[in-house]
Each structure stands twice: as C-alpha cells, then as structure tokens.
C-alpha cells in the first residue's frame, strides 16, 4: 500500500527537472528551433509571398525577418511592437504591410524606400505624426490611419497620386488636411470621430469620391460643395450639428436612399438637430426630401 501511495505521489508531481518548467515557444519559434531556414515559414500563394506573425505578443520583430527579401505581404498586426526598425527597407518587394494594433509611436524614415508598397495599415497605434518620407511611396493605393493621435499630415502626401482609400477616423484632426484635396484618385475618405467643425469648399476637388464619412464630429453646416460630388454613393454626416440641408442636395443622384444602417449606401444624416420640416421629410424617404428641396430652390 505504501509503495502504491509513493508511486501515485510521484506521478502527481510530473516529470522532474527542467522539463517541468519547459519554456513555451510560439509556432514560428518552434519551427526555427531545429535550425531550419526561416524561409520555411513563408506562404507562397498564386499572387504573393506572405509572412504573418499575428497576436504573438512580440515587443520587437525578430531580426531574421528583414532577410526574407521575397516577402510581398507582411502581417505583424496585434502585437506589442513599440518601434519598427530601419531594416524594414530591406524588404524591397513589399506590397502589403499590416501593422495594426501595436504600440508604435513613430515610423522610420526608411519606410519611404518601399517604392512598391500599395497597402499600408497603421490602425490602432500611438502615432502623433508621420515621416515626410512616406510620401515617396507613390504606389500607395490604400492607407489606414484610424485610431491614432494624428492632427496633421505631411504636406508631401499630396504626391500620393495613386491613393484611392484613406481612413483618418478616430484621430485629432481639426480640419481635413489640405494635402488630401490634391488626391484626385480618392474614392473613399473616412474622417469620422475627429474634431472637425466644418468641411472646406476644396472637398469638391475630389471628383472621384464615392464614399465620404464624416460622422461624429461637430460640423455645423452641410457644405454645398459636397453636392458637386455627383459620384457619391454613400455620404455619412450622422451625429453632427447640422440644422439645414442645401437646396442642391438633389444633385447627388447616386444616393439611393435615406440610410439608417451604417453599412448601407445612401445618405446618412441622423442624430443632427435638423430644423422642421426636415425630420418628417426624412421619414418619407429621399425622393420626398429631394422634391422639397427642388421646390424650395424653384418656387
């Protein structure tokens, strides 16, 4: 009986020595333990060679990463990265870089050397400014900067002539940066949840715009210049301080409906202190609203 108790006791204690407290490794660290080439971790798709280290809790990116010159899509999102080393410039084939959900307070100037970069996601970091050199990435088509601490953009961003989608929401912008109005190819612009009190007349320069979101600001007036963007399919001005609507609103003929669901295309104008009879007209739909505005313009 005593021998059985002793045996059971030893079994409960588990394996002795270092094995009991063996360090746990992430999957990518396990793959490298036998000394394998880091390139074994690359994923080769039909169009891109990609590498992903998501939610691994990293505070620093591993040095071997900057030697993977084949990488075209790099995902380091949702970690604890506080800095991106200048060595990122060695990834000359990079097309997509995802750095969302880290703790980045700044970016290296060398990021501007990634001339083939088309998509850059920097959402949910701690960025208060961006390097002017980023404007050299003139292949950029998508730039996500939401949930940071930005209040301005480098003037050189006006040179990002291929940029089509720009998300500046949840920052500290008091006005839309002037350089944005030079981006003629923009079809998506999100400036919601900032500190905007007005929208400059220069918004009319963005003739390709199809989606414009400026919800949850403190905009006092619906800018007439928006009515000249006849390609708009989604216009969201929810939760502002707008009291009247311009008579030219009916020119936005691609707005399909008064939209209530955030995902729907159309005109989003709820949670504004609209003067009467506008709230009642909204209940009747876009055609009724347009008809009222046309009659008002041509009595």
Short mmCIF file of C-alpha atoms in Angstrom, two decimals:
data_model
loop_
_atom_site.label_atom_id
_atom_site.label_comp_id
_atom_site.label_asym_id
_atom_site.label_seq_id
_atom_site.Cartn_x
_atom_site.Cartn_y
_atom_site.Cartn_z
CA UNK A 1 0.00 0.00 0.00
CA UNK A 2 2.83 2.36 0.90
CA UNK A 3 4.52 1.64 -2.42
CA UNK A 4 1.33 2.48 -4.29
CA UNK A 5 0.97 5.79 -2.45
CA UNK A 6 4.56 6.65 -3.18
CA UNK A 7 4.12 5.85 -6.87
CA UNK A 8 0.95 7.93 -7.10
CA UNK A 9 2.65 10.81 -5.36
CA UNK A 10 5.49 10.78 -7.87
CA UNK A 11 3.02 10.66 -10.75
CA UNK A 12 1.20 13.75 -9.48
CA UNK A 13 4.41 15.73 -9.33
CA UNK A 14 5.02 15.28 -13.02
CA UNK A 15 8.37 14.95 -14.77
CA UNK A 16 11.34 16.08 -12.72
CA UNK A 17 13.98 18.63 -13.58
CA UNK A 18 13.94 21.20 -16.43
CA UNK A 19 11.16 19.51 -18.38
CA UNK A 20 8.58 20.53 -15.79
CA UNK A 21 9.19 24.24 -16.36
CA UNK A 22 9.99 23.96 -20.06
CA UNK A 23 9.66 27.32 -21.83
CA UNK A 24 6.74 27.58 -24.19
CA UNK A 25 7.51 28.69 -27.71
CA UNK A 26 5.27 30.23 -30.32
CA UNK A 27 4.68 28.17 -33.50
CA UNK A 28 7.19 30.21 -35.51
CA UNK A 29 9.81 29.86 -32.77
CA UNK A 30 9.20 26.10 -32.67
CA UNK A 31 9.76 25.97 -36.44
CA UNK A 32 13.15 27.64 -36.03
CA UNK A 33 14.36 25.54 -33.07
CA UNK A 34 15.90 22.79 -35.23
CA UNK A 35 17.82 25.50 -37.10
CA UNK A 36 15.61 25.47 -40.15
CA UNK A 37 15.79 28.29 -42.67
CA UNK A 38 13.19 30.98 -41.76
CA UNK A 39 12.06 30.85 -45.37
CA UNK A 40 10.25 27.63 -44.50
CA UNK A 41 7.67 29.85 -42.77
CA UNK A 42 6.83 31.78 -45.93
CA UNK A 43 3.47 31.13 -47.55
CA UNK A 44 3.59 31.14 -51.33
CA UNK A 45 0.23 31.92 -52.88
CA UNK A 46 -0.72 32.34 -56.50
CA UNK A 47 0.00 36.08 -56.45
CA UNK A 48 2.04 36.91 -53.35
CA UNK A 49 4.63 35.52 -50.98
CA UNK A 50 3.39 36.29 -47.46
CA UNK A 51 4.59 36.10 -43.88
CA UNK A 52 2.45 36.53 -40.78
CA UNK A 53 3.19 36.93 -37.07
CA UNK A 54 -0.17 37.99 -35.65
CA UNK A 55 -1.05 38.18 -31.93
CA UNK A 56 2.22 36.60 -30.82
CA UNK A 57 2.81 39.28 -28.18
CA UNK A 58 6.08 40.46 -29.72
CA UNK A 59 7.63 43.66 -28.43
CA UNK A 60 10.36 43.52 -31.10
CA UNK A 61 10.22 42.00 -34.55
CA UNK A 62 12.74 39.14 -34.99
CA UNK A 63 15.90 40.07 -36.87
CA UNK A 64 15.61 37.20 -39.34
CA UNK A 65 12.52 38.88 -40.76
CA UNK A 66 14.49 41.56 -42.57
CA UNK A 67 16.41 38.92 -44.52
CA UNK A 68 13.27 37.49 -46.11
CA UNK A 69 13.66 39.51 -49.28
CA UNK A 70 10.94 37.51 -51.08
CA UNK A 71 8.17 38.77 -48.79
CA UNK A 72 5.45 40.76 -50.54
CA UNK A 73 2.76 40.71 -47.84
CA UNK A 74 3.84 41.15 -44.21
CA UNK A 75 1.37 41.00 -41.32
CA UNK A 76 2.66 41.97 -37.86
CA UNK A 77 -0.69 43.16 -36.54
CA UNK A 78 -1.98 42.94 -32.95
CA UNK A 79 1.32 42.59 -31.16
CA UNK A 80 3.13 44.90 -28.73
CA UNK A 81 5.60 46.46 -31.17
CA UNK A 82 6.86 49.85 -29.97
CA UNK A 83 9.15 50.54 -32.93
CA UNK A 84 9.78 49.41 -36.48
CA UNK A 85 13.49 49.20 -37.33
CA UNK A 86 15.00 50.91 -40.40
CA UNK A 87 15.79 47.40 -41.67
CA UNK A 88 12.23 47.21 -42.97
CA UNK A 89 13.60 48.99 -46.06
CA UNK A 90 15.38 45.75 -46.97
CA UNK A 91 12.00 44.20 -47.90
CA UNK A 92 12.07 45.85 -51.31
CA UNK A 93 9.32 43.66 -52.78
CA UNK A 94 6.77 44.56 -50.11
CA UNK A 95 3.30 45.29 -51.47
CA UNK A 96 1.16 44.99 -48.30
CA UNK A 97 2.29 45.92 -44.77
CA UNK A 98 -0.10 45.44 -41.85
CA UNK A 99 0.99 46.98 -38.52
CA UNK A 100 -2.46 47.41 -36.94
CA UNK A 101 -2.96 47.10 -33.22
CA UNK A 102 0.56 47.72 -31.96
CA UNK A 103 2.11 50.48 -29.81
CA UNK A 104 4.03 52.36 -32.47
CA UNK A 105 4.72 55.99 -31.60
CA UNK A 106 6.77 56.72 -34.71
CA UNK A 107 7.77 55.21 -38.03
CA UNK A 108 11.25 55.03 -39.56
CA UNK A 109 12.04 57.40 -42.42
CA UNK A 110 13.29 54.37 -44.34
CA UNK A 111 9.67 53.31 -44.87
CA UNK A 112 9.73 55.73 -47.79
CA UNK A 113 12.17 53.42 -49.61
CA UNK A 114 9.41 50.84 -50.13
CA UNK A 115 8.51 52.19 -53.54
CA UNK A 116 6.34 49.18 -54.44
CA UNK A 117 4.14 49.41 -51.33
CA UNK A 118 0.44 49.56 -52.25
CA UNK A 119 -1.35 48.88 -48.94
CA UNK A 120 -0.30 50.19 -45.52
CA UNK A 121 -2.41 49.56 -42.41
CA UNK A 122 -1.47 51.52 -39.27
CA UNK A 123 -4.79 51.50 -37.41
CA UNK A 124 -4.79 51.39 -33.61
CA UNK A 125 -1.31 52.62 -32.78
CA UNK A 126 0.00 55.68 -30.92
CA UNK A 127 1.17 57.78 -33.87
CA UNK A 128 1.16 61.55 -33.39
CA UNK A 129 2.99 62.26 -36.64
CA UNK A 130 4.15 60.56 -39.82
CA UNK A 131 7.53 60.84 -41.55
CA UNK A 132 7.57 63.13 -44.59
CA UNK A 133 9.48 60.39 -46.42
CA UNK A 134 6.32 58.28 -46.54
CA UNK A 135 5.17 60.49 -49.41
CA UNK A 136 7.83 58.78 -51.55
CA UNK A 137 5.69 55.60 -51.52
CA UNK A 138 3.91 56.76 -54.63
CA UNK A 139 2.48 53.33 -55.41
CA UNK A 140 0.26 53.52 -52.29
CA UNK A 141 -3.40 52.85 -53.03
CA UNK A 142 -4.76 52.14 -49.53
CA UNK A 143 -3.69 53.91 -46.33
CA UNK A 144 -5.34 53.16 -42.98
CA UNK A 145 -4.50 55.54 -40.12
CA UNK A 146 -7.55 55.34 -37.86
CA UNK A 147 -7.36 55.26 -34.04
CA UNK A 148 -4.10 57.18 -33.64
CA UNK A 149 -3.21 60.65 -32.31
CA UNK A 150 -2.73 62.48 -35.61
CA UNK A 151 -3.68 66.12 -36.05
CA UNK A 152 -1.88 66.78 -39.34
CA UNK A 153 -0.31 65.05 -42.34
CA UNK A 154 2.95 65.89 -44.11
CA UNK A 155 2.36 68.32 -46.99
CA UNK A 156 4.14 65.89 -49.29
CA UNK A 157 1.20 63.50 -49.07
CA UNK A 158 -0.23 65.49 -51.95
CA UNK A 159 2.19 63.48 -54.12
CA UNK A 160 0.44 60.17 -53.39
CA UNK A 161 -1.36 60.39 -56.69
CA UNK A 162 -2.49 56.75 -56.79
CA UNK A 163 -4.11 56.75 -53.35
CA UNK A 164 -7.71 55.57 -53.58
CA UNK A 165 -8.72 54.81 -49.99
CA UNK A 166 -7.77 56.90 -46.96
CA UNK A 167 -9.01 56.34 -43.40
CA UNK A 168 -8.24 59.16 -40.95
CA UNK A 169 -11.03 58.41 -38.48
CA UNK A 170 -10.65 58.48 -34.69
CA UNK A 171 -7.78 60.95 -34.62
CA UNK A 172 -7.41 64.61 -33.61
CA UNK A 173 -7.90 66.48 -36.88
CA UNK A 174 -9.50 69.92 -36.52
CA UNK A 175 -9.80 70.15 -40.30
CA UNK A 176 -9.20 67.91 -43.30
CA UNK A 177 -5.52 68.38 -44.22
CA UNK A 178 -5.05 70.49 -47.34
CA UNK A 179 -2.87 67.82 -48.96
CA UNK A 180 -5.87 65.45 -49.03
CA UNK A 181 -7.67 67.65 -51.57
CA UNK A 182 -4.86 67.00 -54.07
CA UNK A 183 -5.56 63.24 -54.10
CA UNK A 184 -7.61 63.12 -57.28
CA UNK A 185 -8.00 59.32 -57.34
CA UNK A 186 -9.58 59.06 -53.87
CA UNK A 187 -12.85 57.15 -53.97
CA UNK A 188 -13.06 56.51 -50.19
CA UNK A 189 -12.40 59.07 -47.43
CA UNK A 190 -13.22 58.47 -43.76
CA UNK A 191 -12.71 61.40 -41.36
CA UNK A 192 -15.27 60.38 -38.75
CA UNK A 193 -14.72 60.84 -34.99
CA UNK A 194 -12.30 63.74 -35.21
CA UNK A 195 -12.65 67.40 -34.18
CA UNK A 196 -13.99 68.85 -37.44
CA UNK A 197 -16.28 71.86 -37.25
CA UNK A 198 -16.53 72.40 -40.99
CA UNK A 199 -15.61 70.88 -44.33
CA UNK A 200 -13.65 73.10 -46.68
CA UNK A 201 -15.07 74.00 -50.09
CA UNK A 202 -12.00 72.29 -51.54
CA UNK A 203 -13.76 68.97 -50.96
CA UNK A 204 -15.21 69.48 -54.45
CA UNK A 205 -11.73 68.75 -55.86
CA UNK A 206 -12.17 65.07 -55.01
CA UNK A 207 -14.24 64.33 -58.10
CA UNK A 208 -13.70 60.54 -57.87
CA UNK A 209 -15.12 60.27 -54.35
CA UNK A 210 -17.79 57.59 -53.94
CA UNK A 211 -17.79 57.16 -50.16
CA UNK A 212 -17.36 60.06 -47.74
CA UNK A 213 -17.78 59.53 -43.99
CA UNK A 214 -17.57 62.43 -41.53
CA UNK A 215 -19.83 61.18 -38.75
CA UNK A 216 -19.36 62.05 -35.08
CA UNK A 217 -17.69 65.43 -35.47
CA UNK A 218 -19.01 68.89 -34.69
CA UNK A 219 -19.80 70.04 -38.23
CA UNK A 220 -22.21 72.96 -38.13
CA UNK A 221 -23.22 73.24 -41.78
CA UNK A 222 -23.75 70.88 -44.69
CA UNK A 223 -21.21 72.15 -47.27
CA UNK A 224 -22.76 72.95 -50.64
CA UNK A 225 -19.52 71.84 -52.28
CA UNK A 226 -20.41 68.24 -51.39
CA UNK A 227 -23.34 68.48 -53.77
CA UNK A 228 -20.88 68.81 -56.65
CA UNK A 229 -19.51 65.31 -55.95
CA UNK A 230 -22.15 63.65 -58.07
CA UNK A 231 -20.43 60.26 -57.89
CA UNK A 232 -21.15 59.90 -54.16
CA UNK A 233 -22.93 56.66 -53.30
CA UNK A 234 -22.52 56.87 -49.52
CA UNK A 235 -22.49 60.15 -47.62
CA UNK A 236 -22.40 59.85 -43.84
CA UNK A 237 -22.80 63.00 -41.74
CA UNK A 238 -24.51 61.34 -38.78
CA UNK A 239 -24.08 62.77 -35.30
CA UNK A 240 -23.02 66.33 -36.10
CA UNK A 241 -24.56 69.78 -35.55
CA UNK A 242 -26.25 70.26 -38.93
CA UNK A 243 -29.57 72.14 -38.90
CA UNK A 244 -30.30 72.72 -42.59
CA UNK A 245 -29.68 70.93 -45.87
CA UNK A 246 -28.61 72.68 -49.09
CA UNK A 247 -31.17 73.04 -51.86
CA UNK A 248 -28.67 71.49 -54.30
CA UNK A 249 -28.67 68.17 -52.42
CA UNK A 250 -30.81 66.60 -55.14
CA UNK A 251 -27.78 66.76 -57.46
CA UNK A 252 -26.38 63.73 -55.61
CA UNK A 253 -28.38 61.39 -57.82
CA UNK A 254 -26.38 58.25 -56.92
CA UNK A 255 -27.55 58.34 -53.31
CA UNK A 256 -30.12 55.55 -53.39
CA UNK A 257 -31.94 56.12 -50.10
CA UNK A 258 -32.03 57.67 -46.67
CA UNK A 259 -29.80 55.16 -44.92
CA UNK A 260 -30.13 54.08 -41.30
CA UNK A 261 -27.88 51.03 -41.25
CA UNK A 262 -24.19 52.09 -41.08
CA UNK A 263 -23.31 49.53 -43.77
CA UNK A 264 -25.88 50.76 -46.29
CA UNK A 265 -25.14 53.10 -49.14
CA UNK A 266 -27.15 56.29 -49.29
CA UNK A 267 -27.49 59.48 -47.24
CA UNK A 268 -26.79 59.16 -43.50
CA UNK A 269 -27.98 62.30 -41.73
CA UNK A 270 -29.48 61.08 -38.44
CA UNK A 271 -28.65 62.46 -34.98
CA UNK A 272 -28.42 66.04 -36.22
CA UNK A 273 -30.59 68.93 -34.91
CA UNK A 274 -32.34 69.35 -38.28
CA UNK A 275 -34.92 72.11 -38.39
CA UNK A 276 -38.50 71.38 -39.32
CA UNK A 277 -39.87 70.01 -41.60
CA UNK A 278 -36.68 68.09 -42.44
CA UNK A 279 -37.04 65.32 -39.81
CA UNK A 280 -40.50 64.46 -41.12
CA UNK A 281 -39.29 64.51 -44.71
CA UNK A 282 -36.53 62.06 -43.91
CA UNK A 283 -39.16 59.60 -42.73
CA UNK A 284 -40.74 59.86 -46.17
CA UNK A 285 -37.56 58.90 -47.97
CA UNK A 286 -35.06 60.51 -50.28
CA UNK A 287 -37.49 61.29 -53.11
CA UNK A 288 -39.70 63.31 -50.79
CA UNK A 289 -36.68 65.17 -49.42
CA UNK A 290 -35.31 65.94 -52.90
CA UNK A 291 -38.71 67.10 -54.08
CA UNK A 292 -38.99 69.52 -51.16
CA UNK A 293 -35.51 70.92 -51.77
CA UNK A 294 -36.15 71.38 -55.50
CA UNK A 295 -39.41 73.22 -54.82
CA UNK A 296 -37.63 75.37 -52.30
CA UNK A 297 -34.97 76.28 -54.87
CA UNK A 298 -37.50 76.91 -57.66
CA UNK A 299 -40.67 78.26 -56.00
#
